Amino acid sequence: LALMVPASAAAHQKSVSYSKWTLLDDGAVAQARVRWLELTSVPEALGDAAAAVDREQVLGYLQERLTLETDGQVCRPREGSEVWLPSDPGWIRVEWRVECEGAPERLRSRLFTTLANHVHLATVFRPDPFDVVLSPTAPAAEIAGDGEGVTRGVADYFRLGVEHILTGWDHLAFLLLLIVVAPRVRDLALLVTGFTVGHSITLGAAALGLVIPNATAVEAAIAASILVVALENAGVDRSPSGRLVVALAVALFIAAAAFGHLPAFWGIALFTACYFGLLRALGDDTRLRWAIACLFGLVHGLGFSSVLAEQELSSAELVRALLGFNLGVEAGQLALVVLAWPVLRFLQSRERGELLVDVTSVAGAALGVFVLVVRVFG
């Protein structure tokens, strides 16, 4: 009966919109870029026909919710100044002129407030560019002069990194499954370090454009990582029934590759079969745990990079964004570990450790299968 109740599903990937602001003495030239998918969540931004875009309503929504302010007054958009620009499939891009009674002082975003995880990334040119990160928790930002933008840019991306990891339930599930079986602080440190090394490498590579990931494959591979670690925690490689479960997992990956048109899953299927075979040969040896954390960390890093990859940043800005965002991800990750580890140790001291591993393994495997199927087959 519970499964028949409809519910909304939220993936970890951030809902992101972008804008550029070229500041003038009495206003600015604004350029906004938003996804059609986000617009479908806002009835007032669409026309009567849900399948078509009403440009006037979209423009009105953007101009009303994305504003400059000076002396406490909202700057006015110049009528007839809008220009609709070419954009990628699934995106809408428009430019317009804003007029202020004086120099602009503050940028505010109230876009897509019904989406709890929405983030707006703005680049302000005055004349040197700097970045502003706006979210429901920080909807406005002062437009700083030269010199202030660097510090605030790092701080903004740091906050964005913290929010991203703390709202990324699939990343958190994977991390929890990693540490729930760690018997000592040394093992915990190795696991967290492995995950950090992995996602830091691919986060930087993807944001710098050295790697161009397939978003669907990455999101599905993150779900696969949860499933693989959950099965490992359950010890399924050490029993006939467990080996059957592993075989079913491999079959699921193959089905994802065959019917979901994701060739990367052939590699995941082969990796899973070989990995569990190696675990069975090694017995209870945990030396591979660090390696699996690092390898799947590479995949999770590609997921993290989705926030930065689509923003057009200069080299200096990108270094600043990578530094702040990665530090924020690490801070959020360490906060989870610091909070969860004492609880896990307490339960283990009360002889609840085996039950805890069983419960989290079953829940993780169920979550991994469900999310994998949803992300591959839609």
Coordinates of C-alpha atoms in Angstrom, one line a residue:
L1 CA 0.0 0.0 0.0
A2 CA 2.8 2.4 0.8
L3 CA 4.4 1.8 -2.6
M4 CA 1.2 2.9 -4.2
V5 CA 1.4 6.3 -2.6
P6 CA 2.9 8.8 -5.1
A7 CA 5.9 10.8 -3.9
S8 CA 8.4 13.2 -5.4
A9 CA 11.9 11.9 -5.8
A10 CA 14.9 14.2 -5.4
A11 CA 18.3 13.2 -6.9
H12 CA 21.4 14.6 -5.2
Q13 CA 22.3 16.7 -8.2
K14 CA 21.9 20.4 -7.5
S15 CA 19.3 22.5 -9.3
V16 CA 21.5 25.2 -10.7
S17 CA 20.8 28.4 -12.7
Y18 CA 23.4 31.0 -14.0
S19 CA 23.7 34.7 -14.7
K20 CA 26.2 37.3 -15.8
W21 CA 26.1 40.9 -14.8
T22 CA 28.1 43.6 -16.5
L23 CA 27.8 46.6 -14.1
L24 CA 27.4 50.1 -15.4
D25 CA 27.3 53.5 -13.6
D26 CA 23.5 53.5 -13.6
G27 CA 22.6 49.8 -13.9
A28 CA 23.8 46.6 -15.6
V29 CA 23.5 44.3 -18.5
A30 CA 22.1 41.0 -17.2
Q31 CA 22.2 37.6 -18.9
A32 CA 20.4 34.6 -17.3
R33 CA 20.5 31.0 -18.2
V34 CA 18.0 28.5 -16.7
R35 CA 16.9 24.9 -17.4
W36 CA 13.5 24.2 -18.8
L37 CA 13.2 21.4 -16.2
E38 CA 13.4 24.0 -13.4
L39 CA 10.8 26.2 -15.1
T40 CA 8.3 23.4 -15.1
S41 CA 8.3 23.6 -11.3
V42 CA 7.1 27.2 -11.4
P43 CA 3.6 27.6 -12.9
E44 CA 3.8 31.3 -13.1
A45 CA 6.8 31.1 -15.4
L46 CA 5.0 29.1 -18.0
G47 CA 2.1 29.7 -20.4
D48 CA -1.2 28.0 -20.5
A49 CA 0.3 25.1 -22.5
A50 CA 2.7 23.1 -20.3
A51 CA 4.6 21.9 -23.3
A52 CA 5.5 25.3 -24.7
V53 CA 7.5 28.2 -23.3
D54 CA 5.7 31.6 -23.0
R55 CA 8.7 33.9 -23.4
E56 CA 6.9 36.9 -21.9
Q57 CA 6.1 35.0 -18.7
V58 CA 9.5 33.5 -18.5
L59 CA 11.1 36.9 -18.9
G60 CA 8.8 38.4 -16.3
Y61 CA 9.6 35.7 -13.8
L62 CA 13.3 36.1 -14.3
Q63 CA 13.3 39.9 -14.1
E64 CA 11.1 39.8 -11.0
R65 CA 13.1 37.2 -9.1
L66 CA 16.6 38.0 -10.2
T67 CA 17.3 41.6 -9.2
L68 CA 19.9 44.3 -8.5
E69 CA 19.3 46.7 -5.6
T70 CA 20.7 50.1 -4.7
D71 CA 19.9 52.2 -1.6
G72 CA 17.3 49.6 -0.7
Q73 CA 15.5 50.1 -4.0
V74 CA 15.1 47.4 -6.7
C75 CA 16.5 48.4 -10.1
R76 CA 14.0 48.4 -13.0
P77 CA 14.4 46.3 -16.2
R78 CA 14.4 48.5 -19.3
E79 CA 11.3 47.7 -21.3
G80 CA 12.0 46.1 -24.8
S81 CA 15.7 45.6 -24.0
E82 CA 15.5 41.8 -23.9
V83 CA 17.4 39.6 -26.4
W84 CA 16.8 35.8 -26.6
L85 CA 20.2 34.1 -27.1
P86 CA 21.0 30.7 -28.5
S87 CA 21.4 28.0 -25.8
D88 CA 22.0 24.3 -25.4
P89 CA 19.0 21.9 -25.6
G90 CA 17.0 22.0 -22.4
W91 CA 18.2 25.5 -21.5
I92 CA 16.8 29.0 -21.9
R93 CA 19.1 32.1 -22.2
V94 CA 18.0 35.7 -22.3
E95 CA 19.7 39.1 -21.9
W96 CA 18.2 42.4 -20.8
R97 CA 19.2 45.9 -19.5
V98 CA 18.7 47.0 -15.9
E99 CA 18.5 50.7 -14.8
C100 CA 19.3 51.8 -11.3
E101 CA 19.2 55.1 -9.4
G102 CA 22.9 55.0 -8.8
A103 CA 25.6 52.3 -8.7
P104 CA 24.2 48.8 -8.0
E105 CA 25.0 47.5 -4.5
R106 CA 23.4 44.2 -4.0
L107 CA 22.4 41.1 -6.1
R108 CA 19.4 39.0 -5.0
S109 CA 17.9 35.8 -6.3
R110 CA 14.5 34.4 -5.5
L111 CA 14.5 31.9 -8.3
F112 CA 12.9 28.5 -7.8
T113 CA 12.3 28.9 -4.1
T114 CA 10.1 25.8 -4.1
L115 CA 13.2 23.7 -4.9
A116 CA 15.0 23.3 -1.6
N117 CA 18.4 22.5 -3.2
H118 CA 18.5 25.2 -5.9
V119 CA 21.7 27.3 -6.2
H120 CA 22.2 30.4 -8.4
L121 CA 25.7 31.0 -9.6
A122 CA 26.4 34.6 -10.8
T123 CA 29.5 36.2 -12.3
V124 CA 29.7 40.0 -11.8
F125 CA 32.0 42.1 -14.0
R126 CA 33.0 45.4 -12.3
P127 CA 35.2 45.5 -14.5
D128 CA 37.2 42.5 -13.1
P129 CA 34.9 39.4 -12.7
F130 CA 34.1 37.8 -9.4
D131 CA 31.6 35.1 -8.4
V132 CA 28.5 35.2 -6.3
V133 CA 26.8 32.1 -5.0
L134 CA 23.2 32.5 -4.0
S135 CA 20.9 29.9 -2.4
P136 CA 17.7 29.8 -0.3
T137 CA 19.9 30.1 2.8
A138 CA 21.8 33.1 1.4
P139 CA 19.5 34.7 -1.2
A140 CA 21.4 38.1 -1.5
A141 CA 25.0 39.2 -1.7
E142 CA 26.8 42.6 -1.6
I143 CA 28.5 43.4 -4.8
A144 CA 32.0 44.1 -3.6
G145 CA 34.7 46.2 -5.3
D146 CA 38.1 45.0 -6.3
G147 CA 39.9 42.9 -3.8
E148 CA 36.9 41.8 -1.8
G149 CA 35.6 39.4 -4.5
V150 CA 38.5 36.9 -4.0
T151 CA 37.8 36.2 -0.4
R152 CA 34.1 36.2 -0.7
G153 CA 34.3 33.9 -3.8
V154 CA 36.2 31.2 -1.9
A155 CA 33.8 31.6 1.1
D156 CA 30.8 31.3 -1.2
Y157 CA 32.0 28.2 -2.9
F158 CA 33.0 26.7 0.5
R159 CA 29.4 27.1 1.6
L160 CA 28.2 25.6 -1.6
G161 CA 30.5 22.6 -1.1
V162 CA 29.2 22.1 2.4
E163 CA 25.6 22.3 1.2
H164 CA 26.2 20.0 -1.7
I165 CA 27.7 17.2 0.4
L166 CA 25.1 17.5 3.2
T167 CA 22.2 17.5 0.8
G168 CA 23.8 14.7 -1.4
W169 CA 22.1 11.8 0.3
D170 CA 23.7 9.3 -2.1
H171 CA 27.2 10.5 -1.3
L172 CA 26.4 10.4 2.4
A173 CA 25.0 6.8 2.1
F174 CA 28.1 5.7 0.4
L175 CA 30.3 7.3 3.0
L176 CA 28.3 5.8 5.9
L177 CA 28.5 2.4 4.4
L178 CA 32.3 2.8 4.1
I179 CA 32.8 3.8 7.7
V180 CA 30.2 1.5 9.4
V181 CA 32.6 -1.5 9.3
A182 CA 35.8 0.4 10.2
P183 CA 37.0 -1.2 13.4
R184 CA 39.7 1.4 14.3
V185 CA 40.4 5.1 13.9
R186 CA 43.3 4.2 11.6
D187 CA 41.0 2.3 9.2
L188 CA 38.5 5.2 9.3
A189 CA 41.2 7.7 8.4
L190 CA 42.4 5.5 5.5
L191 CA 38.9 5.2 4.1
V192 CA 38.1 8.9 4.3
T193 CA 41.5 9.7 2.8
G194 CA 40.9 7.3 0.0
F195 CA 37.5 8.8 -0.8
T196 CA 38.9 12.3 -0.6
V197 CA 41.8 11.5 -2.9
G198 CA 39.5 10.0 -5.5
H199 CA 36.8 12.7 -5.7
S200 CA 39.4 15.5 -5.5
I201 CA 41.1 14.2 -8.7
T202 CA 38.0 13.9 -10.8
L203 CA 36.4 17.0 -9.4
G204 CA 39.4 19.0 -10.6
A205 CA 39.7 17.2 -13.9
A206 CA 36.1 17.6 -14.8
A207 CA 35.9 21.3 -13.7
L208 CA 39.0 22.0 -15.8
G209 CA 37.5 20.4 -18.8
L210 CA 40.1 17.6 -19.0
V211 CA 37.2 15.0 -18.6
I212 CA 33.7 15.5 -20.0
P213 CA 31.5 13.0 -18.1
N214 CA 28.2 11.5 -19.2
A215 CA 25.9 12.8 -16.5
T216 CA 23.5 9.9 -16.7
A217 CA 26.3 7.3 -16.5
V218 CA 27.9 9.1 -13.6
E219 CA 24.7 9.3 -11.5
A220 CA 23.9 5.7 -12.2
A221 CA 27.5 4.7 -11.3
I222 CA 27.2 6.5 -8.0
A223 CA 24.1 4.3 -7.3
A224 CA 26.1 1.2 -8.3
S225 CA 28.9 2.2 -5.8
I226 CA 26.3 2.2 -3.0
L227 CA 25.1 -1.3 -4.0
V228 CA 28.6 -2.8 -4.3
V229 CA 29.8 -1.5 -0.9
A230 CA 26.5 -2.6 0.8
L231 CA 26.9 -6.1 -0.6
E232 CA 30.5 -6.2 0.5
N233 CA 29.5 -5.1 4.0
A234 CA 26.9 -7.9 4.2
G235 CA 29.6 -10.5 3.4
V236 CA 27.7 -11.8 0.4
D237 CA 30.9 -13.1 -1.2
R238 CA 31.4 -15.7 1.6
S239 CA 28.2 -17.8 1.1
P240 CA 26.5 -19.6 -1.8
S241 CA 23.4 -17.4 -1.4
G242 CA 25.6 -14.3 -1.2
R243 CA 27.3 -15.2 -4.4
L244 CA 23.9 -15.5 -6.0
V245 CA 23.2 -11.9 -4.9
V246 CA 26.4 -10.8 -6.4
A247 CA 25.5 -12.6 -9.7
L248 CA 22.2 -10.8 -9.6
A249 CA 24.0 -7.5 -9.1
V250 CA 26.3 -8.2 -12.1
A251 CA 23.2 -9.1 -14.1
L252 CA 21.6 -5.8 -13.2
F253 CA 24.7 -3.9 -14.3
I254 CA 24.7 -5.8 -17.6
A255 CA 21.0 -5.0 -18.1
A256 CA 21.8 -1.4 -17.5
A257 CA 24.4 -1.5 -20.2
A258 CA 22.3 -3.4 -22.6
F259 CA 19.0 -1.6 -22.2
G260 CA 20.0 1.7 -20.7
H261 CA 22.6 2.4 -23.4
L262 CA 25.4 2.9 -20.9
P263 CA 28.5 1.0 -22.1
A264 CA 30.4 1.9 -19.0
F265 CA 28.3 -0.6 -17.1
W266 CA 29.9 -3.5 -18.8
G267 CA 33.1 -2.4 -17.1
I268 CA 31.3 -2.0 -13.8
A269 CA 29.8 -5.6 -14.2
L270 CA 33.3 -7.0 -14.9
F271 CA 34.8 -5.0 -12.0
T272 CA 32.1 -6.2 -9.6
A273 CA 32.6 -9.9 -10.5
C274 CA 36.4 -9.6 -10.2
Y275 CA 36.3 -7.6 -7.0
F276 CA 34.1 -10.0 -5.1
G277 CA 36.2 -12.9 -6.5
L278 CA 39.3 -11.3 -5.1
L279 CA 37.6 -10.6 -1.7
R280 CA 36.7 -14.3 -1.5
A281 CA 40.3 -15.3 -2.2
L282 CA 41.6 -12.9 0.4
G283 CA 39.1 -14.0 3.1
D284 CA 38.5 -11.3 5.7
D285 CA 41.4 -9.1 4.5
T286 CA 40.4 -5.4 4.4
R287 CA 43.4 -4.1 2.5
L288 CA 41.2 -3.5 -0.6
R289 CA 38.8 -1.3 1.3
W290 CA 41.0 1.8 0.9
A291 CA 41.3 1.1 -2.9
I292 CA 37.5 0.7 -3.4
A293 CA 37.0 4.0 -1.5
C294 CA 39.4 5.7 -3.8
L295 CA 38.1 4.1 -7.0
F296 CA 34.5 5.0 -6.3
G297 CA 35.6 8.4 -5.0
L298 CA 36.7 9.0 -8.6
V299 CA 33.1 8.5 -9.7
H300 CA 31.6 10.6 -6.9
G301 CA 34.0 13.5 -7.9
L302 CA 32.5 13.6 -11.3
G303 CA 29.1 14.0 -9.6
F304 CA 30.4 16.8 -7.5
S305 CA 31.8 18.5 -10.6
S306 CA 28.3 19.0 -12.1
V307 CA 27.9 22.2 -10.0
L308 CA 31.0 23.8 -11.5
A309 CA 31.3 22.3 -14.9
E310 CA 28.6 24.4 -16.6
Q311 CA 29.8 27.7 -15.2
E312 CA 32.0 29.7 -17.5
L313 CA 34.9 30.7 -15.3
S314 CA 38.3 32.1 -16.1
S315 CA 41.4 30.2 -14.9
A316 CA 41.8 32.3 -11.8
E317 CA 38.1 32.1 -10.9
L318 CA 38.1 28.3 -11.5
V319 CA 41.1 27.8 -9.2
R320 CA 39.2 29.8 -6.5
A321 CA 36.0 27.9 -7.1
L322 CA 37.7 24.5 -6.9
L323 CA 39.6 25.5 -3.8
G324 CA 36.5 26.7 -1.9
F325 CA 34.1 24.0 -3.2
N326 CA 36.5 21.1 -2.4
L327 CA 37.3 22.5 1.0
G328 CA 33.5 22.8 1.6
V329 CA 33.0 19.2 0.6
E330 CA 35.7 18.0 2.9
A331 CA 34.4 20.0 5.8
G332 CA 30.9 18.6 5.3
Q333 CA 32.3 15.1 5.0
L334 CA 34.4 15.4 8.1
A335 CA 31.5 16.8 10.0
L336 CA 29.5 13.7 9.1
V337 CA 32.3 11.4 10.2
V338 CA 32.9 13.2 13.5
L339 CA 29.2 13.0 14.3
A340 CA 28.6 9.5 13.1
W341 CA 31.7 7.7 14.4
P342 CA 31.0 8.1 18.2
V343 CA 27.5 6.8 17.6
L344 CA 28.8 3.8 15.6
R345 CA 31.4 3.0 18.3
F346 CA 28.8 3.3 21.0
L347 CA 26.5 0.8 19.3
Q348 CA 29.5 -1.5 18.6
S349 CA 30.4 -1.4 22.3
R350 CA 26.9 -2.5 23.2
E351 CA 27.3 -5.5 21.0
R352 CA 25.0 -4.0 18.3
G353 CA 27.8 -3.7 15.7
E354 CA 26.7 -6.8 13.8
L355 CA 23.1 -5.8 13.7
L356 CA 24.1 -2.3 12.7
V357 CA 26.1 -3.6 9.7
D358 CA 23.3 -5.9 8.7
V359 CA 20.6 -3.2 8.8
T360 CA 22.7 -0.6 6.9
S361 CA 23.8 -3.2 4.4
V362 CA 20.2 -4.3 3.6
A363 CA 19.1 -0.6 3.4
G364 CA 22.1 0.3 1.3
A365 CA 21.5 -2.5 -1.1
A366 CA 17.9 -1.7 -1.5
L367 CA 18.7 2.0 -2.0
G368 CA 21.4 1.2 -4.5
V369 CA 19.2 -1.1 -6.6
F370 CA 16.3 1.3 -6.6
V371 CA 18.3 4.4 -7.5
L372 CA 20.3 2.5 -10.1
V373 CA 17.1 1.3 -11.9
V374 CA 15.5 4.8 -11.7
R375 CA 18.6 6.6 -13.0
V376 CA 19.3 4.2 -15.8
F377 CA 15.8 3.4 -17.0
G378 CA 14.1 6.7 -16.0

